CSV table of C-alpha atoms in Angstrom, one decimal:
chain,number,residue,atom,x,y,z
B,229,MET,CA,11.3,-24.7,11.1
B,230,ILE,CA,13.1,-23.4,13.8
B,231,LEU,CA,14.6,-25.2,16.7
B,232,ASP,CA,13.0,-22.4,19.7
B,233,LYS,CA,10.6,-23.4,20.7
B,234,GLU,CA,10.2,-20.3,22.8
B,235,VAL,CA,10.1,-18.4,19.1
B,236,GLN,CA,7.8,-21.0,17.6
B,237,ALA,CA,5.0,-21.4,19.1
B,238,TYR,CA,4.0,-18.3,18.8
B,239,PHE,CA,4.5,-19.3,14.4
B,240,ARG,CA,1.6,-21.8,14.6
B,241,LYS,CA,-0.3,-19.4,16.5
B,242,GLU,CA,0.5,-16.7,14.0
B,243,GLU,CA,-1.2,-19.3,11.8
B,244,GLU,CA,-3.0,-20.4,12.4
B,245,ARG,CA,-4.9,-16.6,13.8
B,246,GLN,CA,-4.4,-15.5,9.8
B,247,ASN,CA,-6.3,-19.1,8.8
B,248,GLY,CA,-9.0,-18.9,10.9
B,249,GLY,CA,-9.5,-15.0,10.2
B,250,ILE,CA,-10.5,-12.9,6.7
B,251,GLU,CA,-8.0,-10.6,7.1
B,252,LEU,CA,-9.8,-6.9,5.9
B,253,ILE,CA,-6.9,-4.8,6.1
B,254,ALA,CA,-6.5,-3.2,3.1
B,255,SER,CA,-2.2,-3.5,3.0
B,256,GLU,CA,-1.8,-7.1,4.1
B,257,ASN,CA,-1.5,-9.6,1.3
B,258,TYR,CA,-0.5,-12.9,1.3
B,259,PRO,CA,2.9,-14.1,-0.3
B,260,SER,CA,3.5,-17.3,-2.5
B,261,VAL,CA,6.0,-20.5,-0.8
B,262,ASP,CA,8.6,-19.2,-3.8
B,263,VAL,CA,8.2,-15.7,-2.1
B,264,ARG,CA,8.7,-16.4,0.7
B,265,GLU,CA,10.8,-18.5,1.3
B,266,ALA,CA,13.9,-16.4,-1.4
B,267,SER,CA,12.9,-14.6,2.3
B,268,SER,CA,15.4,-16.3,4.1
B,269,SER,CA,17.2,-17.5,1.7
B,270,ILE,CA,21.2,-17.9,1.3
B,271,PHE,CA,21.8,-14.5,0.5
B,272,MET,CA,20.8,-13.0,4.0
B,273,ALA,CA,24.4,-13.8,4.7
B,274,LYS,CA,25.4,-11.1,2.0
B,275,TYR,CA,26.7,-7.3,2.6
B,276,ALA,CA,26.4,-6.0,-0.9
B,277,GLU,CA,27.2,-2.5,-0.1
B,278,GLY,CA,26.6,-0.6,-3.1
B,279,TYR,CA,24.7,-1.4,-6.7
B,280,PRO,CA,25.7,-3.7,-9.5
B,281,SER,CA,28.9,-4.2,-9.6
B,282,HIS,CA,30.0,-0.7,-7.2
B,283,ARG,CA,29.9,-2.7,-4.0
B,284,TYR,CA,31.9,-2.0,-2.0
B,285,TYR,CA,32.9,-5.6,-0.5
B,286,GLY,CA,34.3,-8.9,-2.5
B,287,GLY,CA,31.4,-11.7,-4.3
B,288,CYS,CA,29.1,-10.0,-4.7
B,289,GLU,CA,28.2,-11.6,-8.1
B,290,ASN,CA,25.2,-13.9,-7.8
B,291,VAL,CA,23.6,-10.1,-5.8
B,292,ASP,CA,24.6,-8.8,-8.6
B,293,ALA,CA,22.4,-10.7,-11.1
B,294,VAL,CA,20.0,-11.4,-8.7
B,295,GLU,CA,19.8,-7.3,-8.3
B,296,ASN,CA,20.7,-6.7,-11.8
B,297,LEU,CA,17.0,-9.1,-12.5
B,298,ALA,CA,14.9,-7.6,-10.1
B,299,MET,CA,15.6,-4.5,-11.6
B,300,GLU,CA,15.0,-5.6,-15.4
B,301,ARG,CA,11.2,-7.4,-14.2
B,302,ALA,CA,10.3,-3.9,-12.3
B,303,GLN,CA,11.0,-1.7,-15.2
B,304,LYS,CA,9.0,-3.8,-17.4
B,305,LEU,CA,6.0,-5.0,-15.1
B,306,PHE,CA,5.6,-0.6,-14.6
B,307,ARG,CA,6.8,0.3,-17.8
B,308,VAL,CA,8.9,2.4,-16.9
B,309,ALA,CA,13.0,3.2,-17.4
B,310,TYR,CA,14.6,2.9,-14.2
B,311,VAL,CA,13.9,1.1,-10.6
B,312,ASN,CA,15.9,0.9,-7.9
B,313,VAL,CA,14.8,-2.1,-6.3
B,314,GLN,CA,16.8,-1.6,-2.5
B,315,PRO,CA,15.0,0.3,0.1
B,316,HIS,CA,13.7,-1.3,3.2
B,317,SER,CA,10.2,0.2,3.4
B,318,GLY,CA,7.7,2.4,1.8
B,319,SER,CA,8.8,4.6,4.5
B,320,GLN,CA,12.1,4.9,3.4
B,321,ALA,CA,11.5,5.3,-0.3
B,322,ASN,CA,9.8,8.4,0.2
B,323,PHE,CA,13.2,9.6,2.2
B,324,ALA,CA,15.4,9.4,-0.5
B,325,ALA,CA,12.7,9.9,-3.1
B,326,TYR,CA,12.5,13.8,-0.8
B,327,HIS,CA,16.2,13.7,-1.0
B,328,ALA,CA,16.8,12.9,-4.8
B,329,LEU,CA,13.8,15.4,-5.4
B,330,ILE,CA,14.4,18.7,-3.0
B,331,LYS,CA,15.8,20.8,-0.3
B,332,PRO,CA,14.8,20.7,4.0
B,333,GLY,CA,13.3,23.0,4.1
B,334,ASP,CA,11.6,23.6,0.7
B,335,LYS,CA,7.9,23.3,0.0
B,336,VAL,CA,5.7,20.2,-0.3
B,337,LEU,CA,2.8,20.2,-1.3
B,338,SER,CA,0.3,17.4,-0.1
B,339,LEU,CA,-3.4,15.5,0.7
B,340,THR,CA,-4.3,16.0,3.8
B,341,LEU,CA,-3.6,13.8,6.6
B,342,ASN,CA,-6.8,13.6,7.6
B,343,ASP,CA,-8.4,12.4,4.5
B,344,GLY,CA,-5.6,9.9,4.0
B,345,GLY,CA,-2.5,10.7,3.6
B,346,HIS,CA,0.8,9.3,4.7
B,347,LEU,CA,2.6,9.6,8.1
B,348,THR,CA,5.3,10.3,5.7
B,349,HIS,CA,3.3,12.4,3.7
B,350,GLY,CA,3.7,16.0,6.6
B,351,SER,CA,2.9,14.4,9.8
B,352,PRO,CA,4.4,15.9,12.2
B,353,VAL,CA,5.3,13.1,13.9
B,354,SER,CA,7.3,11.6,10.9
B,355,PHE,CA,10.4,12.6,9.5
B,356,SER,CA,9.1,14.6,6.5
B,357,ALA,CA,7.2,17.2,7.8
B,358,SER,CA,10.6,18.0,10.9
B,359,THR,CA,12.9,18.9,7.3
B,360,TYR,CA,10.3,19.9,4.7
B,361,ASP,CA,7.0,22.3,4.6
B,362,PHE,CA,4.7,20.4,4.6
B,363,VAL,CA,1.6,22.5,2.6
B,364,HIS,CA,-1.9,20.2,2.0
B,365,TYR,CA,-4.8,20.2,-0.2
B,366,PRO,CA,-8.6,19.0,1.6
B,367,LEU,CA,-10.5,16.9,-0.5
B,368,GLY,CA,-13.8,18.2,-1.8
B,369,GLU,CA,-16.2,18.1,0.1
B,370,ASP,CA,-18.0,15.0,-2.1
B,371,GLY,CA,-14.9,13.4,-0.2
B,372,LYS,CA,-13.2,12.8,-3.8
B,373,LEU,CA,-10.2,14.9,-5.1
B,374,ASP,CA,-10.9,18.5,-6.3
B,375,TYR,CA,-8.5,19.3,-9.6
B,376,ASP,CA,-9.9,23.0,-9.4
B,377,ILE,CA,-8.9,22.6,-5.2
B,378,ILE,CA,-5.2,21.5,-6.0
B,379,ALA,CA,-5.0,23.7,-8.9
B,380,LYS,CA,-6.1,27.0,-6.6
B,381,LYS,CA,-3.4,25.7,-4.1
B,382,LEU,CA,-0.8,25.6,-6.3
B,383,ASP,CA,-1.2,28.8,-7.6
B,384,GLU,CA,-2.1,30.5,-3.6
B,385,GLU,CA,1.5,27.9,-1.8
B,386,ASN,CA,3.6,27.5,-6.1
B,387,PRO,CA,4.9,24.5,-3.5
B,388,ASP,CA,8.9,22.7,-4.7
B,389,LEU,CA,6.9,19.8,-5.0
B,390,PHE,CA,4.1,18.3,-5.1
B,391,LEU,CA,2.9,14.1,-4.1
B,392,ALA,CA,0.0,12.1,-4.7
B,393,GLY,CA,-0.9,9.0,-3.3
B,394,TYR,CA,-2.5,7.7,-0.4
B,395,SER,CA,-3.6,5.1,2.4
B,396,ALA,CA,-7.0,5.6,2.7
B,397,TYR,CA,-8.3,6.7,-1.0
B,398,PRO,CA,-11.4,4.5,-2.6
B,399,TYR,CA,-11.4,6.4,-5.8
B,400,ALA,CA,-9.5,6.9,-9.1
B,401,ILE,CA,-6.7,9.4,-9.3
B,402,ASP,CA,-6.6,11.3,-12.4
B,403,PHE,CA,-2.7,11.6,-12.5
B,404,LYS,CA,-3.0,13.0,-16.1
B,405,ARG,CA,-5.0,15.6,-15.0
B,406,MET,CA,-2.5,16.5,-12.3
B,407,ARG,CA,0.6,16.5,-14.2
B,408,GLU,CA,-1.4,18.9,-16.3
B,409,LEU,CA,-2.2,21.1,-13.3
B,410,ILE,CA,1.5,21.0,-13.0
B,411,ASP,CA,2.4,22.0,-16.2
B,412,ALA,CA,0.3,24.6,-16.7
B,413,HIS,CA,1.2,26.4,-12.5
B,414,ASN,CA,4.8,25.9,-13.3
B,415,ALA,CA,4.4,27.7,-16.6
B,416,ALA,CA,2.1,30.7,-15.8
B,417,LYS,CA,4.5,31.6,-12.3
B,418,GLY,CA,8.4,30.6,-13.6
B,419,ALA,CA,8.4,28.0,-11.1
B,420,HIS,CA,9.3,24.6,-10.7
B,421,CYS,CA,6.7,22.6,-9.3
B,422,LEU,CA,8.1,18.4,-9.1
B,423,PHE,CA,5.3,14.8,-9.4
B,424,MET,CA,6.0,12.5,-7.2
B,425,VAL,CA,4.0,9.5,-7.0
B,426,ASP,CA,3.4,7.2,-3.9
B,427,MET,CA,1.3,4.5,-5.7
B,428,ALA,CA,2.0,2.1,-2.3
B,429,HIS,CA,-2.0,0.8,-2.4
B,430,ILE,CA,-2.5,0.6,-5.7
B,431,ALA,CA,0.5,-0.7,-7.7
B,432,GLY,CA,-0.7,-4.0,-8.1
B,433,ILE,CA,-3.5,-2.7,-10.0
B,434,VAL,CA,-1.0,-0.2,-11.3
B,435,ALA,CA,1.5,-3.1,-12.1
B,436,ALA,CA,-2.6,-4.7,-13.8
B,437,GLY,CA,-2.4,-2.4,-16.4
B,438,LEU,CA,-5.9,-2.0,-15.1
B,439,CYS,CA,-5.5,2.4,-14.0
B,440,GLN,CA,-3.2,4.4,-15.4
B,441,ASN,CA,0.2,4.0,-14.7
B,442,PRO,CA,1.6,7.3,-12.4
B,443,CYS,CA,4.9,7.3,-14.1
B,444,ASP,CA,3.3,7.3,-17.2
B,445,TYR,CA,3.3,11.0,-15.7
B,446,ALA,CA,5.7,12.0,-12.8
B,447,ASP,CA,8.9,12.8,-12.5
B,448,LEU,CA,9.7,10.8,-9.7
B,449,VAL,CA,7.4,6.9,-8.0
B,450,THR,CA,7.2,5.4,-4.8
B,451,THR,CA,5.9,2.3,-3.7
B,452,THR,CA,6.3,-0.3,-1.3
B,453,THR,CA,6.4,-4.6,-2.3
B,454,HIS,CA,3.9,-6.0,-0.6
B,455,LYS,CA,0.5,-4.9,0.2
B,456,THR,CA,-1.1,-5.5,-3.4
B,457,LEU,CA,1.7,-6.7,-5.0
B,458,ARG,CA,2.2,-9.4,-3.4
B,459,GLY,CA,6.0,-10.0,-2.3
B,460,PRO,CA,7.5,-9.5,0.3
B,461,ARG,CA,7.1,-6.4,3.1
B,462,GLY,CA,10.3,-3.4,1.2
B,463,GLY,CA,10.3,-0.5,-1.4
B,464,LEU,CA,11.0,-0.1,-4.4
B,465,ILE,CA,12.2,4.0,-6.3
B,466,MET,CA,10.2,4.5,-10.4
B,467,THR,CA,11.6,7.1,-12.4
B,468,ASN,CA,11.8,7.7,-16.9
B,469,ARG,CA,13.6,10.8,-15.8
B,470,GLU,CA,17.3,10.2,-16.7
B,471,ASP,CA,18.9,12.9,-14.4
B,472,LEU,CA,17.7,11.8,-11.7
B,473,VAL,CA,18.8,8.4,-11.6
B,474,LYS,CA,21.7,9.4,-9.9
B,475,PRO,CA,20.4,11.6,-7.6
B,476,ILE,CA,18.3,8.9,-6.8
B,477,LYS,CA,21.3,6.4,-6.4
B,478,SER,CA,23.9,8.3,-3.9
B,479,ALA,CA,19.4,8.8,-1.2
B,480,VAL,CA,19.0,5.7,-1.2
B,481,PHE,CA,22.6,4.3,-0.9
B,482,PRO,CA,24.9,5.9,0.7
B,483,TYR,CA,22.5,8.5,2.1
B,484,THR,CA,19.4,7.0,4.0
B,485,GLN,CA,21.0,3.6,3.9
B,486,GLY,CA,23.3,1.2,4.4
B,487,GLY,CA,24.1,-2.7,3.2
B,488,PRO,CA,21.2,-3.4,0.3
B,489,LEU,CA,18.9,-6.8,2.2
B,490,GLU,CA,20.0,-9.0,-0.9
B,491,HIS,CA,17.3,-12.3,-0.2
B,492,ILE,CA,14.1,-9.4,0.4
B,493,ILE,CA,16.0,-8.0,-3.4
B,494,ALA,CA,15.7,-12.4,-4.1
B,495,SER,CA,12.4,-12.7,-3.4
B,496,LYS,CA,11.0,-9.0,-4.9
B,497,ALA,CA,12.9,-10.4,-8.7
B,498,VAL,CA,10.6,-13.2,-7.3
B,499,ASN,CA,7.8,-11.2,-6.8
B,500,PHE,CA,7.7,-9.4,-10.0
B,501,LEU,CA,7.6,-12.7,-12.1
B,502,GLU,CA,4.2,-13.8,-10.8
B,503,ASP,CA,2.7,-10.3,-11.1
B,504,LEU,CA,4.1,-11.4,-14.8
B,505,GLN,CA,1.8,-13.2,-15.6
B,506,PRO,CA,-2.0,-13.0,-16.9
B,507,SER,CA,-3.4,-14.8,-13.5
B,508,PHE,CA,-2.5,-12.1,-12.0
B,509,LYS,CA,-4.7,-9.4,-14.1
B,510,GLU,CA,-7.5,-12.0,-13.1
B,511,TYR,CA,-6.3,-11.5,-9.2
B,512,MET,CA,-7.1,-7.1,-9.0
B,513,GLN,CA,-9.6,-7.3,-11.3
B,514,ASN,CA,-11.7,-9.7,-8.7
B,515,VAL,CA,-9.8,-7.9,-6.1
B,516,LEU,CA,-11.8,-4.6,-7.5
B,517,ASP,CA,-14.5,-6.8,-8.1
B,518,ASN,CA,-15.2,-7.6,-4.4
B,519,THR,CA,-14.3,-5.1,-2.8
B,520,LYS,CA,-17.4,-3.4,-5.1
B,521,ALA,CA,-19.3,-5.4,-3.9
B,522,ALA,CA,-18.5,-5.9,-0.4
B,523,ALA,CA,-19.5,-2.0,-0.1
B,524,GLU,CA,-22.6,-2.3,-2.3
B,525,GLU,CA,-24.0,-4.6,-0.3
B,526,LEU,CA,-22.7,-2.2,3.6
B,527,SER,CA,-24.9,0.3,1.1
B,528,ARG,CA,-27.5,-1.9,0.0
B,529,LEU,CA,-28.2,-2.8,3.8
B,530,GLY,CA,-28.1,1.3,5.2
B,531,CYS,CA,-24.1,1.7,5.9
B,532,VAL,CA,-22.7,5.5,5.1
B,533,VAL,CA,-20.6,4.4,3.2
B,534,SER,CA,-17.4,5.4,0.7
B,535,GLY,CA,-18.0,4.8,-2.7
B,536,THR,CA,-14.7,3.1,-4.4
B,537,GLU,CA,-13.3,2.5,-7.1
B,538,ASN,CA,-10.7,-0.1,-5.8
B,539,HIS,CA,-9.3,-2.3,-3.2
B,540,LEU,CA,-10.9,-0.9,-0.1
B,541,PHE,CA,-13.5,2.1,0.9
B,542,LEU,CA,-14.1,3.3,3.7
B,543,LEU,CA,-17.4,2.6,6.5
B,544,ASN,CA,-18.7,5.7,8.1
B,545,VAL,CA,-18.9,3.2,11.7
B,546,LEU,CA,-19.6,5.9,13.9
B,547,ASP,CA,-22.8,7.2,11.2
B,548,SER,CA,-24.0,3.2,10.9
B,549,PHE,CA,-23.9,2.3,14.0
B,550,GLY,CA,-22.9,4.6,16.9
B,551,LEU,CA,-19.8,3.0,17.0
B,552,THR,CA,-16.0,4.7,16.9
B,553,GLY,CA,-13.3,3.2,14.6
B,554,LEU,CA,-11.4,1.2,17.8
B,555,GLU,CA,-14.8,0.1,18.6
B,556,ALA,CA,-16.0,-0.7,15.4
B,557,GLN,CA,-12.0,-2.5,14.9
B,558,THR,CA,-12.6,-4.5,18.2
B,559,LYS,CA,-15.6,-6.1,18.2
B,560,LEU,CA,-15.3,-7.1,14.5
B,561,GLU,CA,-11.8,-9.1,15.7
B,562,SER,CA,-13.4,-10.5,18.3
B,563,ILE,CA,-15.2,-13.0,15.9
B,564,GLY,CA,-12.1,-13.4,13.4
B,565,ILE,CA,-12.4,-10.6,10.9
B,566,THR,CA,-9.4,-7.7,10.9
B,567,THR,CA,-9.7,-4.5,10.4
B,568,ASN,CA,-8.2,-0.9,10.9
B,569,LYS,CA,-9.8,1.6,12.2
B,570,ASN,CA,-9.3,4.9,9.9
B,571,MET,CA,-9.9,8.4,9.8
B,572,ILE,CA,-12.7,9.6,7.1
B,573,HIS,CA,-13.2,13.0,5.4
B,574,GLY,CA,-14.8,15.7,7.9
B,575,ASP,CA,-13.4,13.1,10.5
B,576,THR,CA,-14.4,15.2,13.9
B,577,LEU,CA,-12.7,12.1,16.4
B,578,LYS,CA,-9.4,11.5,17.1
B,579,PRO,CA,-6.3,9.1,15.8
B,580,SER,CA,-7.0,6.6,17.8
B,581,GLN,CA,-10.6,6.6,17.9
B,582,THR,CA,-12.2,7.9,14.3
B,583,SER,CA,-15.6,7.8,12.7
B,584,GLY,CA,-14.5,4.3,10.1
B,585,LEU,CA,-12.5,1.7,9.4
B,586,ARG,CA,-10.6,0.4,6.0
B,587,ILE,CA,-12.0,-2.4,4.2
B,588,GLY,CA,-10.4,-3.7,1.4
B,589,PHE,CA,-10.3,-7.2,0.3
B,590,ALA,CA,-6.6,-7.8,-1.8
B,591,ALA,CA,-5.2,-10.1,1.1
B,592,SER,CA,-8.7,-12.3,1.1
B,593,THR,CA,-8.8,-12.6,-2.1
B,594,THR,CA,-5.4,-13.9,-2.3
B,595,ARG,CA,-6.9,-17.4,-0.2
B,596,GLY,CA,-9.9,-17.3,-3.0
B,597,CYS,CA,-12.9,-15.3,-1.8
B,598,THR,CA,-15.5,-16.1,-4.2
B,599,LYS,CA,-18.0,-12.4,-4.8
B,600,LYS,CA,-20.9,-15.0,-2.6
B,601,GLN,CA,-18.7,-15.2,0.3
B,602,VAL,CA,-18.0,-11.2,-0.1
B,603,ILE,CA,-21.4,-10.5,0.5
B,604,GLU,CA,-21.8,-12.6,3.7
B,605,ILE,CA,-18.6,-10.8,5.0
B,606,ALA,CA,-20.4,-8.3,4.2
B,607,ASP,CA,-24.1,-9.8,6.2
B,608,LEU,CA,-21.2,-10.7,9.1
B,609,ILE,CA,-20.3,-8.0,9.5
B,610,TYR,CA,-23.9,-5.2,9.3
B,611,GLU,CA,-25.0,-8.4,12.0
B,612,VAL,CA,-22.1,-8.0,14.6
B,613,LEU,CA,-21.4,-3.7,14.7
B,614,ARG,CA,-25.4,-3.5,14.5
B,615,GLY,CA,-26.1,-6.2,17.3
B,616,LYS,CA,-25.9,-5.9,21.2
B,617,GLU,CA,-25.4,-9.3,21.9
B,618,GLU,CA,-22.2,-10.9,23.8
B,619,ASP,CA,-22.9,-13.7,22.8
B,620,LEU,CA,-20.0,-13.2,19.5
B,621,SER,CA,-20.0,-17.6,19.1
B,622,ARG,CA,-22.6,-18.2,16.0
B,623,TYR,CA,-20.6,-15.8,14.6
B,624,LYS,CA,-17.4,-17.3,15.4
B,625,GLU,CA,-18.6,-20.0,13.6
B,626,LYS,CA,-20.4,-18.4,10.8
B,627,VAL,CA,-15.7,-17.3,9.7
B,628,ALA,CA,-14.9,-20.9,10.6
B,629,GLY,CA,-16.8,-22.0,8.2
B,630,ILE,CA,-15.7,-19.2,4.9
B,631,THR,CA,-12.3,-19.9,5.4
B,632,SER,CA,-12.2,-23.9,5.7
B,633,THR,CA,-13.0,-23.2,1.9
B,634,TRP,CA,-9.7,-21.2,1.8
B,635,LYS,CA,-6.0,-21.9,1.0
B,636,ASP,CA,-3.7,-22.3,3.1
B,637,VAL,CA,-1.7,-19.3,3.5
B,638,MET,CA,1.3,-21.0,4.5
B,639,ASP,CA,0.5,-23.6,0.8
B,640,LEU,CA,0.1,-20.5,-1.4
B,641,HIS,CA,2.3,-22.4,-4.3
B,642,GLN,CA,-0.2,-21.2,-6.5
B,643,LEU,CA,-0.9,-17.1,-7.3
């Protein structure tokens, strides 16, 4: 407990909010006590610019050992030859990855942002669009990746880099087929298009071996370490190409950031060991099962819902309830269910409003959410969003009843 009473009061309020609420934001999760404690360790006080055995400061023998340990565990977890564990975030990992692979002004082909891309995948408000020439491929009419469209766009645009990776895509991704399309394009055009994957959302599914591993096919892969991995907030860059190791290292340090956050790297190391345990695969399978059960229940109730083959799905609240995503998000938050508004395929509303919600069960499953409770939660969402009543107290009581059986967010020793 810290002595600053003002800040401590907000800690308590946030603990109460998280413990009493149902967290359905697909990009959020709960780390273990060990991961949290490592992130606030004495390593926070150590400056360590550079890499193990090649630092610009003395006294780095212990942070060197832990950073090497984090790298070794990440390599084992993702079955990949090289991992850079220093990026402070997923956005910084992408920033460094672009620099390692291409030059300013080079062309990047990525998913249309409204179809589930990310700010760093070419949004006009991001560094990515101002530094590189981003062009986009859309989803097919069914809201799924259309590999024929991708092949056509590769041919039309002849990009320097093809980027796969999505923040709101609920289906499986065929990285192998993407690799084949890029290789065929390069052979036919005499081109040199590289293949990058941002797997931030599905990293836990990849680590558990429950979907294709993009490290087997892409030239370079980035990810965050929170979300489905249940680690600290941070990023990673990975590759099996020996010739890319040096460009990646120099792109992270000194090009995009200075001293690494060694306390967060230590926390990553702890998290990777947790994720290497058999229990993590069981957890990820439960996440997939819970997410699918919720989507199927909402569909049964008559809602317009995407399918799901991973940890999230999209609920079209405009067509289902006549609400914008913002209105639906606000209404659910008022009873303790946290979601986020999200653009959906073919959306006609602005990003500040949206026609959909993005819903995921990674965080709730960490706390012990059962499939029976998933159905109760889906029914609650349906009742609240279709209802007109202003007295929502009985729904708050239902939320409290569900969460009362779950693990305390501050006491997650066994994950």
